[in-house]
Coordinates of C-alpha atoms in Angstrom, one line a residue:
M278 CA -145.4 -108.8 122.3
T279 CA -144.2 -105.7 124.2
Q280 CA -143.7 -102.6 122.0
K281 CA -140.3 -100.9 122.3
N282 CA -140.1 -97.3 123.3
L283 CA -138.9 -95.0 120.6
I284 CA -139.0 -91.9 122.8
D285 CA -139.2 -91.9 126.6
L286 CA -139.7 -88.8 128.7
Q287 CA -139.5 -89.2 132.5
N288 CA -140.3 -86.3 134.9
V289 CA -139.5 -83.7 132.3
A290 CA -139.8 -80.0 133.3
K291 CA -139.1 -76.8 131.3
S292 CA -139.2 -73.2 132.3
F293 CA -138.7 -70.0 130.3
K294 CA -137.7 -66.6 131.7
A295 CA -140.1 -63.7 131.4
A296 CA -138.9 -60.2 130.5
D297 CA -138.4 -59.4 134.2
G298 CA -136.2 -62.4 134.7
T299 CA -138.7 -64.5 136.6
A300 CA -139.0 -68.2 135.5
R301 CA -142.3 -69.4 134.2
L302 CA -142.9 -73.2 134.4
V303 CA -144.2 -74.4 131.0
L304 CA -143.9 -78.2 131.5
D305 CA -143.8 -80.0 134.8
K306 CA -143.3 -83.7 135.7
V307 CA -144.2 -84.9 132.2
N308 CA -144.0 -88.7 131.6
F309 CA -144.6 -89.9 128.1
Q310 CA -143.6 -92.7 125.8
L311 CA -143.9 -93.0 122.0
K312 CA -143.8 -96.7 121.1
E313 CA -142.9 -98.5 117.9
G314 CA -145.8 -98.9 115.5
E315 CA -148.1 -96.2 116.9
I316 CA -149.5 -92.8 116.1
V317 CA -150.0 -90.6 119.1
A318 CA -151.9 -87.3 119.1
L319 CA -151.1 -84.6 121.7
L320 CA -154.0 -82.2 122.6
G321 CA -154.0 -79.3 125.0
K322 CA -155.2 -75.8 125.4
S323 CA -153.0 -72.7 125.1
G324 CA -150.3 -72.8 127.7
S325 CA -150.1 -76.6 127.9
G326 CA -146.6 -76.7 126.3
K327 CA -147.4 -79.0 123.4
S328 CA -144.9 -77.5 121.0
T329 CA -142.2 -77.1 123.7
M330 CA -142.6 -80.8 124.4
L331 CA -142.1 -81.7 120.7
R332 CA -139.0 -79.5 120.5
I333 CA -137.5 -81.2 123.5
M334 CA -138.1 -84.6 121.9
A335 CA -136.5 -83.4 118.7
G336 CA -133.4 -82.2 120.6
L337 CA -134.0 -78.6 119.5
I338 CA -134.2 -77.3 123.0
P339 CA -133.0 -78.9 126.3
A340 CA -135.2 -79.7 129.2
D341 CA -134.4 -78.3 132.6
H342 CA -135.1 -81.5 134.5
G343 CA -135.9 -85.1 133.8
D344 CA -134.6 -87.8 131.5
M345 CA -135.2 -87.8 127.7
T346 CA -134.2 -90.8 125.6
Y347 CA -134.5 -92.0 122.0
R348 CA -134.1 -95.8 121.7
D349 CA -132.7 -95.8 125.2
K350 CA -130.0 -93.2 124.4
T351 CA -130.1 -89.8 126.1
I352 CA -131.2 -86.9 123.9
F353 CA -128.5 -84.2 124.0
G354 CA -129.3 -82.4 120.8
P355 CA -130.8 -82.9 117.3
V356 CA -131.3 -86.7 116.7
A357 CA -130.6 -88.2 113.2
G358 CA -133.6 -90.6 113.5
I359 CA -136.1 -87.9 114.4
A360 CA -137.7 -85.5 111.9
M361 CA -140.1 -82.6 112.4
V362 CA -142.8 -81.0 110.3
F363 CA -143.9 -77.5 111.2
Q364 CA -147.2 -75.6 110.9
S365 CA -145.6 -72.7 109.0
F366 CA -144.1 -74.9 106.2
A367 CA -140.7 -73.3 106.9
L368 CA -139.5 -73.4 103.3
F369 CA -136.7 -71.3 101.9
P370 CA -138.4 -69.1 99.2
W371 CA -135.3 -68.7 97.1
L372 CA -134.7 -72.5 96.8
T373 CA -136.6 -74.8 94.5
V374 CA -138.8 -77.6 95.8
Q375 CA -136.0 -80.1 95.0
Q376 CA -133.4 -78.0 96.9
N377 CA -135.7 -77.5 99.9
V378 CA -136.2 -81.3 100.1
E379 CA -132.5 -82.0 99.8
L380 CA -131.5 -79.7 102.6
G381 CA -131.5 -82.3 105.4
L382 CA -129.5 -84.7 103.2
E383 CA -127.0 -82.1 102.3
A384 CA -126.5 -81.3 106.0
Q385 CA -125.8 -85.0 106.5
G386 CA -123.1 -85.0 103.8
V387 CA -125.0 -87.2 101.4
P388 CA -123.5 -86.9 97.8
A389 CA -125.4 -84.8 95.3
A390 CA -126.5 -87.7 93.0
E391 CA -127.8 -89.7 96.0
R392 CA -129.6 -86.6 97.3
E393 CA -131.3 -86.0 93.9
R394 CA -132.4 -89.7 93.7
R395 CA -133.9 -89.7 97.2
A396 CA -135.6 -86.4 96.8
D397 CA -137.2 -87.5 93.5
E398 CA -138.4 -90.7 95.1
V399 CA -140.0 -88.9 98.1
L400 CA -141.6 -86.2 95.9
E401 CA -143.3 -88.9 93.9
L402 CA -144.4 -90.6 97.1
I403 CA -145.9 -87.4 98.5
G404 CA -147.7 -86.5 95.2
L405 CA -145.3 -83.8 93.9
A406 CA -143.6 -85.6 91.0
G407 CA -142.7 -83.0 88.4
F408 CA -142.7 -80.0 90.8
G409 CA -139.0 -80.3 91.8
G410 CA -138.0 -77.2 89.8
A411 CA -140.8 -75.0 91.2
L412 CA -140.3 -72.2 93.7
P413 CA -142.5 -72.1 96.9
R414 CA -144.3 -69.0 95.7
E415 CA -145.7 -71.0 92.8
L416 CA -147.3 -73.6 95.1
S417 CA -150.6 -73.8 97.0
G418 CA -150.6 -74.1 100.8
G419 CA -151.3 -77.8 100.6
M420 CA -148.4 -78.3 98.2
K421 CA -146.1 -76.3 100.4
Q422 CA -146.9 -78.5 103.3
R423 CA -146.3 -81.6 101.1
V424 CA -142.8 -80.2 100.5
G425 CA -142.3 -79.8 104.3
I426 CA -143.4 -83.4 104.8
A427 CA -141.2 -84.6 101.9
R428 CA -138.2 -82.8 103.5
A429 CA -138.8 -84.7 106.7
L430 CA -139.4 -88.1 105.0
V431 CA -136.4 -87.9 102.8
T432 CA -134.1 -88.5 105.7
N433 CA -135.9 -91.8 106.4
P434 CA -136.9 -90.8 109.9
D435 CA -137.6 -93.4 112.6
V436 CA -139.8 -90.9 114.3
L437 CA -141.9 -88.2 112.7
L438 CA -143.0 -85.2 114.9
M439 CA -145.8 -83.1 113.3
D440 CA -146.5 -79.8 115.0
E441 CA -150.0 -78.8 113.9
A442 CA -148.9 -79.7 110.4
F443 CA -152.4 -79.5 108.9
S444 CA -153.8 -76.5 110.8
A445 CA -152.7 -73.8 108.3
L446 CA -154.6 -75.5 105.5
D447 CA -158.2 -75.3 104.6
V448 CA -160.4 -78.1 105.9
L449 CA -160.5 -80.2 102.6
T450 CA -156.8 -79.8 101.8
G451 CA -155.9 -80.7 105.4
E452 CA -158.1 -83.8 105.4
T453 CA -156.7 -84.9 102.0
L454 CA -153.1 -84.6 103.2
R455 CA -153.9 -86.3 106.5
N456 CA -155.5 -89.2 104.6
D457 CA -152.5 -89.5 102.3
M458 CA -150.1 -89.6 105.2
L459 CA -152.2 -92.4 106.9
E460 CA -152.2 -94.4 103.6
L461 CA -148.4 -94.2 103.5
W462 CA -148.2 -95.3 107.1
E463 CA -150.8 -98.2 106.8
E464 CA -149.1 -99.5 103.7
S465 CA -145.6 -99.2 105.2
R466 CA -144.4 -97.1 102.3
I467 CA -142.4 -95.0 104.7
P468 CA -139.8 -96.3 107.1
T469 CA -141.1 -94.3 110.0
K470 CA -141.8 -96.4 113.1
G471 CA -143.8 -93.9 115.2
I472 CA -145.6 -90.6 114.6
L473 CA -146.5 -87.9 117.2
V474 CA -149.0 -85.3 116.1
V475 CA -149.7 -82.1 118.0
S476 CA -153.1 -80.9 117.1
H477 CA -155.9 -78.6 118.2
N478 CA -158.4 -80.5 116.1
I479 CA -160.2 -83.2 118.0
E480 CA -161.7 -84.9 115.0
E481 CA -158.3 -85.1 113.4
A482 CA -156.8 -86.6 116.5
V483 CA -159.5 -89.3 116.7
M484 CA -159.2 -90.1 113.0
M485 CA -155.4 -90.5 113.1
A486 CA -154.3 -91.7 116.5
D487 CA -153.9 -95.0 118.4
R488 CA -153.7 -92.9 121.6
I489 CA -154.6 -89.4 122.5
I490 CA -152.7 -87.6 125.3
I491 CA -154.4 -84.6 126.8
L492 CA -152.2 -82.0 128.6
D493 CA -153.3 -79.6 131.4
S494 CA -152.1 -76.0 131.1
D495 CA -150.0 -73.7 133.2
P496 CA -147.9 -75.7 133.6
G497 CA -148.3 -78.5 131.0
R498 CA -148.8 -81.9 132.6
V499 CA -150.3 -85.1 131.3
R500 CA -154.0 -85.1 132.4
C501 CA -155.2 -88.3 130.8
E502 CA -154.9 -90.7 127.9
V503 CA -157.5 -92.1 125.5
K504 CA -156.7 -95.4 123.7
I505 CA -158.3 -96.0 120.3
D506 CA -158.6 -99.5 119.1
L507 CA -160.6 -98.8 115.9
P508 CA -159.0 -99.9 112.7
R509 CA -158.0 -97.3 110.1
P510 CA -159.4 -95.9 107.8
R511 CA -162.1 -94.7 110.2
D512 CA -165.6 -93.4 109.2
V513 CA -166.1 -90.0 110.8
E514 CA -169.8 -90.6 110.8
S515 CA -169.7 -94.0 112.6
V516 CA -171.3 -94.3 116.0
E517 CA -167.9 -95.4 117.5
V518 CA -166.0 -92.4 116.1
R519 CA -168.7 -89.9 117.1
A520 CA -168.7 -91.4 120.6
L521 CA -164.9 -91.0 120.9
I522 CA -165.0 -87.4 119.6
D523 CA -167.6 -86.6 122.2
E524 CA -165.5 -88.3 124.9
V525 CA -162.4 -86.3 124.0
Y526 CA -164.4 -83.0 123.8
G527 CA -165.6 -83.8 127.3
L528 CA -162.1 -84.3 128.6
M529 CA -160.8 -81.2 126.9
T530 CA -163.5 -79.0 128.3
M531 CA -163.2 -80.5 131.8
R532 CA -162.2 -77.6 134.1
H533 CA -158.8 -77.6 135.6
P534 CA -158.8 -77.3 139.4
Q535 CA -157.2 -73.8 139.1
E536 CA -160.0 -72.7 136.8
A537 CA -162.7 -74.1 139.1
N538 CA -161.2 -72.2 142.0
A539 CA -160.7 -69.0 140.0
G540 CA -164.0 -67.6 141.3
D541 CA -163.7 -68.9 144.9
S542 CA -163.7 -65.9 147.2
A543 CA -161.3 -67.6 149.5
T544 CA -158.8 -68.2 146.8
H545 CA -158.8 -65.0 144.7
H546 CA -156.2 -66.4 142.3
L547 CA -155.3 -63.2 140.4
G548 CA -152.8 -65.2 138.2
Y549 CA -155.7 -67.1 136.5
R550 CA -155.3 -66.7 132.7
L551 CA -158.6 -65.5 131.5
P552 CA -160.0 -67.3 128.5
D553 CA -158.8 -65.6 125.3
T554 CA -162.2 -64.7 123.9
D555 CA -164.2 -61.5 123.4
I556 CA -167.7 -60.4 124.1
S557 CA -168.9 -60.8 120.5
R558 CA -167.9 -64.4 120.4
I559 CA -169.3 -65.1 123.8
E560 CA -172.7 -63.6 122.8
G561 CA -172.5 -65.3 119.4
V562 CA -172.2 -68.8 120.9
L563 CA -174.9 -68.0 123.4
D564 CA -177.3 -66.9 120.7
L565 CA -176.5 -69.9 118.6
L566 CA -177.0 -72.3 121.5
A567 CA -180.3 -70.7 122.4
D568 CA -181.6 -70.8 118.9
T569 CA -183.1 -73.6 116.8
P570 CA -182.1 -76.4 116.4
F571 CA -180.2 -76.5 119.7
N572 CA -182.8 -74.8 122.0
G573 CA -180.4 -74.5 124.9
R574 CA -178.4 -77.7 124.6
A575 CA -175.9 -78.8 122.0
D576 CA -173.3 -81.5 121.1
L577 CA -170.0 -79.6 121.1
P578 CA -168.8 -81.0 117.7
Q579 CA -172.2 -80.0 116.1
L580 CA -172.1 -76.6 117.7
A581 CA -168.5 -76.1 116.3
E582 CA -169.7 -77.1 112.8
E583 CA -172.7 -74.7 113.0
A584 CA -170.5 -71.9 114.3
E585 CA -168.0 -72.5 111.5
L586 CA -165.2 -72.0 114.1
S587 CA -162.3 -74.2 115.0
D588 CA -162.0 -76.0 118.3
E589 CA -159.0 -73.7 119.1
E590 CA -161.3 -70.7 118.7
L591 CA -164.2 -72.1 120.6
F592 CA -162.6 -73.7 123.7
P593 CA -161.8 -70.3 125.3
T594 CA -165.4 -69.3 124.7
Y595 CA -166.7 -72.4 126.3
E596 CA -164.4 -71.8 129.2
A597 CA -165.6 -68.2 129.6
L598 CA -169.3 -69.3 129.5
G599 CA -168.6 -71.9 132.3
L600 CA -166.6 -69.4 134.3
L601 CA -169.4 -66.8 134.2
G602 CA -172.1 -69.4 135.0
L603 CA -173.9 -68.9 131.7
A604 CA -173.5 -72.5 130.5
V605 CA -172.3 -75.8 131.7
I606 CA -170.3 -78.4 129.9
E607 CA -170.6 -82.1 130.6
K608 CA -169.5 -85.2 128.6
G609 CA -169.1 -83.3 125.3
D610 CA -172.4 -81.4 125.6
I611 CA -173.0 -77.7 126.4
S612 CA -176.2 -76.4 128.0
L613 CA -177.5 -73.0 128.9
T614 CA -177.9 -72.5 132.7
N615 CA -181.1 -70.7 133.9
L616 CA -179.0 -67.6 134.1
G617 CA -177.7 -68.1 130.6
Q618 CA -181.3 -68.4 129.4
R619 CA -182.2 -65.2 131.2
Y620 CA -179.2 -63.5 129.6
V621 CA -180.1 -64.3 126.0
E622 CA -183.7 -63.2 126.6
A623 CA -182.7 -59.9 128.3
D624 CA -182.5 -56.5 126.7
Q625 CA -179.0 -54.9 126.2
A626 CA -179.0 -53.0 129.5
N627 CA -179.9 -56.1 131.6
K628 CA -177.4 -58.2 129.7
Q629 CA -174.6 -55.9 130.7
E630 CA -175.8 -55.7 134.3
L631 CA -175.9 -59.6 134.5
F632 CA -172.5 -59.8 132.9
G633 CA -171.1 -57.3 135.4
Q634 CA -172.5 -59.2 138.4
Q635 CA -171.1 -62.5 137.2
L636 CA -167.8 -60.9 136.4
L637 CA -167.4 -59.5 140.0
T638 CA -168.5 -62.9 141.5
H639 CA -166.4 -65.2 139.4
V640 CA -163.4 -63.3 138.1
P641 CA -161.0 -62.3 141.0
L642 CA -159.0 -59.9 138.8
A643 CA -162.1 -57.9 137.9
A644 CA -163.2 -57.9 141.6
H645 CA -159.7 -56.8 142.6
I646 CA -159.8 -53.9 140.1
R647 CA -163.2 -52.7 141.3
R648 CA -162.3 -52.9 145.0
N649 CA -159.1 -50.9 144.5
L650 CA -160.9 -48.3 142.4
E651 CA -163.4 -47.9 145.2
T652 CA -160.6 -47.3 147.8
E653 CA -158.7 -44.9 145.7
A654 CA -159.4 -41.2 146.6
N655 CA -159.8 -40.3 142.9
G656 CA -161.4 -43.6 141.9
S657 CA -158.7 -44.1 139.3
L658 CA -155.9 -46.7 138.8
P659 CA -153.0 -46.8 136.3
E660 CA -152.9 -50.0 134.3
A661 CA -149.1 -50.2 134.9
R662 CA -149.8 -51.1 138.5
L663 CA -152.1 -54.0 137.5
L664 CA -149.6 -55.2 134.9
E665 CA -146.9 -55.2 137.6
L666 CA -149.1 -57.4 139.8
L667 CA -150.0 -59.8 137.0
E668 CA -146.3 -60.2 135.9
E669 CA -145.7 -61.8 139.3
F670 CA -147.7 -64.8 137.9
M671 CA -147.1 -64.8 134.2
K672 CA -144.9 -63.5 131.3
E673 CA -145.2 -59.8 130.3
D674 CA -147.1 -60.5 127.0
E675 CA -149.5 -62.8 128.8
A676 CA -150.1 -60.3 131.5
K677 CA -151.0 -57.7 128.9
R678 CA -153.4 -60.1 127.2
V679 CA -155.1 -61.0 130.5
L680 CA -155.5 -57.3 131.4
E681 CA -156.9 -56.5 128.0
I682 CA -159.5 -59.2 128.4
A683 CA -160.4 -58.1 131.9
I684 CA -160.7 -54.5 130.7
E685 CA -163.0 -55.5 127.7
W686 CA -165.2 -57.6 129.9
G687 CA -165.3 -55.0 132.7
R688 CA -166.2 -52.2 130.4
Y689 CA -169.0 -54.3 128.8
G690 CA -170.3 -55.2 132.3
E691 CA -170.0 -51.5 133.4
V692 CA -167.8 -52.6 136.3
Y693 CA -165.2 -50.0 135.5
E694 CA -164.1 -47.8 132.6
Y695 CA -160.8 -47.5 130.8
D696 CA -159.2 -44.4 129.1
Y697 CA -157.1 -45.6 126.2
H698 CA -155.2 -42.2 126.1
T699 CA -154.1 -42.2 129.7
G700 CA -154.0 -45.9 130.3
R701 CA -156.1 -45.5 133.5
L702 CA -159.1 -47.4 134.8
T703 CA -161.8 -45.5 136.5
L704 CA -165.2 -46.1 138.2
P705 CA -168.1 -45.7 135.8
E706 CA -169.7 -43.0 137.8
L707 CA -166.7 -40.7 137.3
E708 CA -166.8 -41.3 133.5
E709 CA -170.4 -40.0 133.5
N710 CA -169.6 -36.7 135.3

């Protein structure tokens, strides 16, 4: 029997204007369907437009192009059958738990007695019976998110959109709440027919979803889909689940063609968004990878567990290691390259020299800065000129972030120096005189 589409996006595109008025494409040609009876997880790196996509589905923001329908009806604005749970809880601190939960019903014009009855029922369902009179400040993070979920469920939504709803919680609390939600779903104790979960946690996605959609970045496009046929509840330690987690890690760390070309001397793509990671994290992961028990090769989920860092924190570091030729990632595993092994064994001066060489070879922005410094009569450049150049490719705040990363990496590799007082980059030789 064919499942009906709850939400259908066809060729959806969305741009936002940067501070200088130029448009930045966030989503492009996105095709996606959420069907009755399924949970879908949406994964993607920073810049993939996951949250933007959710807000378009919820009718909170319009798309620029494409068709968006809910049960075959065009989405023009907020849809009564669709509810959303946010990462930040989004509770009104001056309202009680009961009043926060009743807000959506009040907006729909539901009478007070009916609002109270339905709020009581959903608070009991979500494990908050007896907390209706409490204020948000009196609740733990997990309880606050339960209130956020209760506020969504009280409207009896057909579709539930969850925007990193568990990411602000500690691991144990997030896992407990996730399992409680799955239990309500499996036992049909909520009327919801479909759930879409935006997450940066691969294990969470594999444990919850019937399908995982992975988005590319800059702009966001559907890269691939992973179908999961395993029954719930799933055992995170089972061979099948571990294999799926490895598969998704492999897909998530697969380099985008833009990234692969970033170091190509023929391309020199200055608009490449450098991975948002710093030297200490790069070296920390390298040292961990080189040490026992990994000895130069590790399963990415195991490395994340050992590093005690989230996938969101580690993915940019993996990307940086691959970009600089210090490690390779394949099928959910990461391995030191010969150069990476030399790097971890080198003394500090040789580490910095190796880093600088790789930076000039594989990061066009760093090479561009160095070349321009060498052609300037005084060996000096104002950062404003570089920001202006980067803002042709990206928003103002992103341009600043990318330049900050390029400056940190370049200073460490002794490719150039930077004066924080004047905002100028200079050749290292000039700094020594």
